Amino acid sequence: MQVFTLYQGSSTAPLSRMQKACNFVRIQQAATLLGQGDLVAFPTETVYGLGANAFSDEAVARIFAAKGRPSDNPLIVHIGEKEDLRRVAISWPATVDALINRFWPGPLTLVLPRRPDISPLVSAGLTTVAVRMPDHPVALDLLRACGLPLAAPSANRSGRISPTRPEHVLEDFENLQGMLLAAGPCRVGVESTVLDLSGPQAAILRPGAVTREMLSPYLANLREEIPAEGEQLSLHSPGTRYNHYAPKAPLYLYLGPREDVLQRMIRDADMWQRTHRKVAVLLSEPVFDSSIAEMVLDMADLKPAGTALELSDEERLRRIAANLFAALRNSDAEKAGIILVQGVPSEGLGEAIMNRLRRAAREVFDLST
Ligand code: TXA
Ligand code: MG
């Protein structure tokens, strides 16, 4: 992959005119490639995506081939303006206007009846299409520069963890022909909420940072449960059937009362170390004794547990989401033989975090029962 590293501004250090001009040139080059049917990996606020022209069968087929993705797992289409929704979907319920005014640009994907000119490969043969407007300046500049809706799954090989840092994209796609626009870590860190509005009852197919609590005021008939794996497969989110998020090392997830969980994790870490495996312990709260295994990290800052700042519960969850996939990839990179993870309460953003952890887990130990 050809890597273009973009300048990143912040509220305290905005980009200079020179830096903006450099970024502009690089994004134009990426847009030209997309227009020619090539692949470009780009940052979004959730994870990096691997983009291609959503109107072109040939370009979209390249995505499936590059990822090794089963052709029955549909892709999300990204747009650069709210008005572009009509280029992708053919009709939508009245609530959509309020939803996109409130949550776009942002991590909310809507499943709606598709327009026929979107490549049928994008929808994997379904009559619906998933669409969102990402909240990232590079993604928006790229979408506007190429003037095309871009089909873009997460930029990982199928079965691997979604990339939240440019290095993760290169880990999976070093030798791919295409371009990577590198712009640092993704702010949100878990993939977008997928909301199905194509049927009589709205349903969250995948929880994300736009939470059930945030959506329910807009949706009188929001289905309570996330459809279980295997349920309504071809009709709804075929992708949820695949075990997307697994690191290489087996992951064990612990839930329940704090003291019980920590005690059990310490005991298990000790046991695994006796079998001479390197144990990675990923904690969701600051715990002061980090001597229980070789590698004990607080997921809120990816530093050894016990060194964390005081954080509000909400801020802690936000940071855990932002670091989660990097923590799992790091555990693999550090050659951990086993990964023990402390869960979080499954509310608000915690629902998305727990959804990813449950899928990654070899086994879940729920000590609350
Ligand atoms: O945050 C995100 O959504 C990222 C960034 C790059 O935008 N993208 C992403 O794409 O996570 P991907 O391909 O890894 O996940 C797309 C999910 C899959 O679970 C897929 O099954 C579901 O969206 N999906 C796509 N089209 C669908 C459709 N027409 N009906 C139901 N589910 C659909
Ligand atoms: Mg994915």
XYZ file of C-alpha atoms and ligand atoms in Angstrom:
403
model
C 0.000 0.000 0.000
C 1.104 3.491 -0.714
C 0.872 5.451 2.553
C 0.089 9.168 2.628
C 0.353 10.617 6.112
C -1.874 13.634 6.571
C -1.327 16.568 8.907
C -3.726 16.579 11.814
C -4.919 19.744 13.454
C -6.369 20.126 16.936
C -8.346 22.820 18.684
C -5.145 24.133 20.276
C -2.944 23.719 17.176
C -4.975 24.218 14.018
C -3.456 23.381 10.627
C -1.430 26.023 8.830
C -2.383 26.993 5.267
C 0.620 25.061 3.981
C -0.431 21.902 5.851
C -3.999 22.227 4.604
C -2.740 22.565 1.045
C -0.575 19.418 1.401
C -3.535 17.434 2.721
C -5.692 18.746 -0.100
C -3.240 17.510 -2.750
C -3.057 14.053 -1.185
C -6.807 13.744 -0.828
C -7.230 14.792 -4.484
C -4.852 12.010 -5.515
C -6.817 9.493 -3.467
C -10.062 10.734 -5.039
C -8.593 10.258 -8.516
C -7.689 6.667 -7.677
C -11.222 6.008 -6.421
C -12.614 7.431 -9.661
C -10.453 4.912 -11.542
C -11.872 1.999 -9.543
C -8.958 1.586 -7.110
C -9.090 1.041 -3.346
C -8.312 3.715 -0.747
C -8.181 3.095 2.998
C -9.269 6.180 4.947
C -9.948 7.183 8.553
C -13.434 7.644 9.965
C -14.406 8.561 13.533
C -15.151 4.865 14.251
C -12.506 2.722 12.495
C -10.494 2.904 9.240
C -12.500 1.907 6.163
C -11.383 0.341 2.871
C -13.234 2.364 0.248
C -14.287 1.874 -3.370
C -16.786 3.445 -5.794
C -20.180 2.070 -4.687
C -21.575 2.334 -8.244
C -18.901 0.056 -9.726
C -19.215 -3.735 -9.538
C -15.565 -4.102 -10.447
C -14.320 -1.743 -7.739
C -16.575 -3.288 -5.085
C -15.458 -6.791 -6.083
C -11.883 -5.670 -5.309
C -12.910 -4.964 -1.706
C -14.311 -8.468 -1.225
C -11.202 -10.010 -2.799
C -8.781 -7.893 -0.724
C -10.539 -8.668 2.553
C -11.277 -12.305 1.800
C -14.829 -11.372 2.762
C -17.730 -13.762 2.110
C -19.816 -12.311 -0.717
C -23.025 -12.657 1.324
C -21.880 -10.050 3.865
C -22.993 -6.588 2.645
C -20.995 -3.343 2.911
C -21.798 0.122 4.285
C -22.006 3.013 1.806
C -20.523 6.338 2.961
C -21.736 9.731 1.771
C -20.297 13.232 2.115
C -23.558 15.211 2.343
C -26.927 14.425 3.906
C -28.551 15.172 0.524
C -26.591 12.304 -1.024
C -28.886 9.868 0.774
C -31.156 9.995 -2.260
C -28.323 8.709 -4.463
C -28.162 5.543 -2.340
C -31.625 4.806 -0.916
C -34.896 4.865 -2.814
C -37.262 5.699 0.056
C -37.198 6.148 3.797
C -39.594 6.594 6.710
C -40.322 10.109 8.013
C -38.218 9.560 11.167
C -35.066 9.481 9.030
C -35.025 13.260 8.633
C -34.950 13.782 12.391
C -32.378 11.015 12.864
C -29.939 12.384 10.316
C -30.370 15.943 11.528
C -29.454 14.793 15.021
C -26.814 12.107 14.361
C -25.146 12.832 10.975
C -22.334 13.207 10.408
C -21.720 10.458 12.952
C -21.548 6.780 13.848
C -25.112 5.842 12.846
C -25.704 3.568 9.834
C -29.226 3.274 8.441
C -30.504 0.221 6.554
C -33.014 1.364 3.916
C -34.428 0.175 0.576
C -31.627 0.501 -1.972
C -31.455 2.308 -5.276
C -30.760 -0.022 -8.172
C -27.691 1.910 -9.378
C -25.719 1.020 -6.236
C -23.724 -2.098 -7.118
C -25.703 -5.197 -6.095
C -22.457 -6.596 -4.682
C -22.557 -3.856 -1.998
C -25.868 -5.221 -0.731
C -24.910 -8.875 -1.183
C -28.123 -9.450 -3.086
C -30.433 -7.852 -0.487
C -33.020 -5.234 -1.464
C -31.636 -2.914 1.234
C -28.502 -0.818 1.591
C -26.641 0.381 4.688
C -25.606 4.057 4.564
C -23.915 6.611 6.793
C -22.209 10.006 6.735
C -18.973 9.701 8.732
C -17.803 12.400 11.151
C -14.161 12.755 10.171
C -12.688 15.679 8.227
C -10.527 13.417 6.024
C -13.396 11.060 5.183
C -15.690 14.001 4.369
C -13.053 15.777 2.250
C -12.385 12.545 0.364
C -16.080 11.832 -0.253
C -16.632 15.380 -1.476
C -13.494 15.373 -3.635
C -14.446 12.196 -5.478
C -18.164 12.985 -5.635
C -19.023 9.312 -5.273
C -20.718 7.293 -2.552
C -18.017 4.947 -1.233
C -18.629 1.383 -0.168
C -16.274 0.854 2.762
C -16.099 -2.001 5.209
C -13.640 -1.834 8.083
C -10.099 -2.006 6.632
C -9.141 -5.364 8.127
C -8.846 -8.810 6.592
C -12.020 -10.778 7.152
C -12.040 -12.358 10.616
C -9.514 -9.904 12.063
C -10.136 -7.013 14.424
C -11.223 -3.661 12.962
C -8.356 -1.145 12.559
C -8.384 1.954 14.753
C -4.829 3.069 13.888
C -3.102 3.342 10.492
C -0.569 0.673 11.602
C -3.440 -1.808 11.946
C -4.411 -1.274 8.307
C -0.824 -1.942 7.227
C -0.651 -5.085 9.383
C -3.447 -6.558 7.281
C -2.848 -4.932 3.881
C 0.876 -4.189 3.532
C 0.978 -5.693 0.028
C -2.356 -4.525 -1.301
C -2.396 -2.306 -4.359
C -4.031 0.902 -3.222
C -3.544 3.886 -0.972
C -3.802 4.504 2.772
C -4.624 7.969 4.040
C -3.059 7.841 7.508
C -4.378 10.297 10.074
C -3.764 8.897 13.538
C -6.100 7.013 15.856
C -9.887 6.922 15.420
C -11.825 8.875 18.047
C -14.705 6.439 18.723
C -12.944 3.100 18.200
C -15.945 0.777 17.764
C -17.857 0.448 14.492
C -21.039 2.434 13.861
C -24.473 1.557 15.200
C -26.411 -0.283 12.465
C -30.128 0.579 12.619
C -32.512 -1.332 10.362
C -35.388 0.883 9.220
C -36.381 -1.240 6.247
C -39.043 -3.286 8.044
C -42.161 -2.547 10.111
C -40.192 -2.530 13.359
C -36.913 -0.628 13.770
C -34.073 -2.806 15.067
C -30.495 -2.223 16.158
C -28.477 -4.842 14.269
C -25.155 -3.755 15.740
C -24.760 -1.509 18.820
C -22.347 1.434 18.560
C -21.680 4.895 19.942
C -25.147 6.127 18.990
C -26.761 4.174 21.795
C -30.185 2.640 22.275
C -30.874 5.366 24.877
C -30.063 8.075 22.306
C -32.207 6.491 19.569
C -35.320 5.529 21.485
C -36.858 9.053 21.626
C -36.952 8.996 17.813
C -38.333 5.483 17.387
C -41.609 4.555 19.024
C -41.304 0.927 17.904
C -37.614 0.178 18.496
C -37.140 -3.541 19.007
C -35.860 -4.302 22.503
C -33.297 -6.985 21.754
C -30.478 -7.119 19.271
C -31.383 -10.010 16.956
C -29.500 -13.045 18.214
C -26.799 -14.587 16.059
C -28.350 -16.882 13.532
C -31.753 -15.236 13.802
C -33.213 -13.695 10.628
C -29.906 -14.226 8.937
C -30.416 -13.414 5.310
C -33.123 -10.855 6.020
C -31.223 -8.698 8.433
C -27.548 -8.310 9.224
C -25.767 -11.211 7.608
C -22.455 -9.906 8.944
C -23.388 -10.522 12.553
C -23.119 -14.252 11.890
C -19.356 -14.028 11.440
C -17.070 -13.945 14.432
C -15.433 -10.663 13.465
C -13.472 -9.574 16.398
C -11.289 -12.403 17.575
C -7.621 -11.814 18.412
C -5.258 -14.741 17.740
C -4.880 -15.677 21.410
C -7.945 -17.134 23.140
C -9.828 -14.445 25.071
C -11.697 -15.069 28.312
C -14.239 -12.500 29.437
C -15.215 -11.973 33.087
C -18.476 -10.384 34.224
C -20.138 -9.822 37.556
C -19.447 -8.187 40.933
C -16.130 -6.345 40.887
C -14.431 -8.137 43.799
C -15.440 -11.601 42.576
C -14.277 -10.826 39.074
C -10.893 -9.487 40.147
C -10.274 -12.376 42.494
C -11.131 -14.889 39.820
C -8.988 -13.099 37.213
C -5.996 -13.072 39.569
C -6.446 -16.779 40.257
C -6.768 -17.626 36.560
C -3.835 -15.410 35.536
C -1.714 -17.254 38.071
C -2.894 -20.607 36.790
C -2.172 -19.766 33.144
C 1.269 -18.434 34.015
C 2.110 -21.767 35.577
C 1.547 -23.327 32.180
C 4.219 -20.930 30.900
C 1.929 -18.854 28.804
C 2.292 -15.121 28.652
C -0.940 -13.748 30.074
C -2.413 -10.384 29.047
C -4.857 -8.979 31.617
C -7.030 -6.131 30.334
C -8.892 -4.258 33.058
C -11.801 -1.890 32.643
C -11.188 -0.050 35.898
C -8.118 1.275 37.655
C -6.858 -1.432 39.995
C -3.788 -0.749 42.035
C -2.163 -4.144 42.157
C -0.726 -4.713 38.713
C 1.614 -7.494 39.779
C -0.756 -10.315 38.881
C 0.667 -11.027 35.413
C 3.405 -9.927 33.027
C 1.086 -7.683 31.089
C -1.677 -5.879 32.973
C -3.251 -2.946 31.179
C -5.943 -0.472 32.057
C -7.983 -0.337 28.850
C -8.861 3.306 29.480
C -5.303 4.435 28.715
C -3.407 1.329 27.584
C -0.966 1.832 30.424
C -0.139 -0.471 33.290
C -3.094 -0.652 35.655
C -2.867 1.617 38.668
C -1.435 4.606 36.850
C -4.783 5.807 35.504
C -6.181 9.256 36.028
C -9.457 9.743 37.828
C -12.125 9.566 35.141
C -15.902 9.818 35.143
C -17.666 6.546 34.254
C -18.710 7.982 30.917
C -15.240 9.204 30.005
C -13.794 5.858 31.069
C -16.182 3.996 28.729
C -15.340 6.367 25.880
C -11.634 5.699 26.343
C -12.109 1.950 26.629
C -14.042 1.955 23.331
C -11.323 4.044 21.665
C -8.532 1.691 22.867
C -10.282 -1.685 22.788
C -9.180 -2.952 19.375
C -5.638 -1.623 19.838
C -5.482 -3.440 23.201
C -6.468 -6.720 21.528
C -4.045 -6.281 18.622
C -1.255 -5.284 21.059
C -1.851 -8.445 23.074
C -1.273 -10.489 19.929
C 1.762 -8.409 18.984
C 3.234 -8.953 22.470
C 2.779 -12.696 21.935
C 0.316 -13.176 24.762
C -0.793 -16.797 24.832
C -4.021 -15.933 26.564
C -6.042 -12.741 27.126
C -8.208 -12.174 30.214
C -10.626 -9.229 29.988
C -12.751 -7.567 32.638
C -16.161 -6.648 31.154
C -18.132 -3.413 31.611
C -21.830 -2.870 32.417
C -23.816 -3.337 29.205
C -25.448 0.109 29.175
C -24.930 3.146 26.954
C -21.642 2.787 25.113
C -21.014 -0.288 27.289
C -23.469 -2.210 25.118
C -21.247 -1.785 22.044
C -18.081 -2.650 24.006
C -19.645 -5.796 25.448
C -21.043 -6.832 22.046
C -17.508 -6.797 20.580
C -15.992 -8.526 23.617
C -18.589 -11.300 23.646
C -17.876 -12.030 20.007
C -14.146 -12.057 20.615
C -14.430 -14.335 23.642
C -13.607 -18.022 23.632
C -15.588 -18.258 26.854
C -17.551 -15.872 29.104
C -17.433 -16.303 32.881
C -20.480 -14.611 34.369
C -19.982 -14.598 38.126
C -23.193 -12.721 38.904
C -25.307 -15.877 38.821
O -18.161 2.250 11.603
C -18.379 1.553 10.622
O -19.533 1.192 10.328
C -17.199 1.149 9.729
C -16.634 2.418 9.094
C -15.556 2.136 8.068
O -17.687 3.151 8.537
N -17.595 0.178 8.767
C -17.889 -1.100 9.092
O -18.198 -1.893 7.980
O -17.873 -1.530 10.209
P -18.269 -3.486 8.065
O -18.392 -3.918 6.658
O -17.107 -3.986 8.808
O -19.619 -3.784 8.794
C -20.840 -3.558 8.145
C -21.963 -4.172 8.917
C -21.967 -5.679 8.779
O -22.343 -6.252 10.029
C -23.035 -5.905 7.711
O -23.630 -7.165 7.786
C -24.005 -4.773 8.023
O -23.196 -3.691 8.369
N -24.784 -4.435 6.811
C -24.358 -3.866 5.683
N -25.356 -3.752 4.776
C -26.456 -4.265 5.354
C -27.811 -4.444 4.934
N -28.220 -4.068 3.731
N -28.656 -5.009 5.799
C -28.246 -5.386 7.018
N -26.981 -5.246 7.483
C -26.095 -4.700 6.657
Mg -15.858 -5.221 9.753
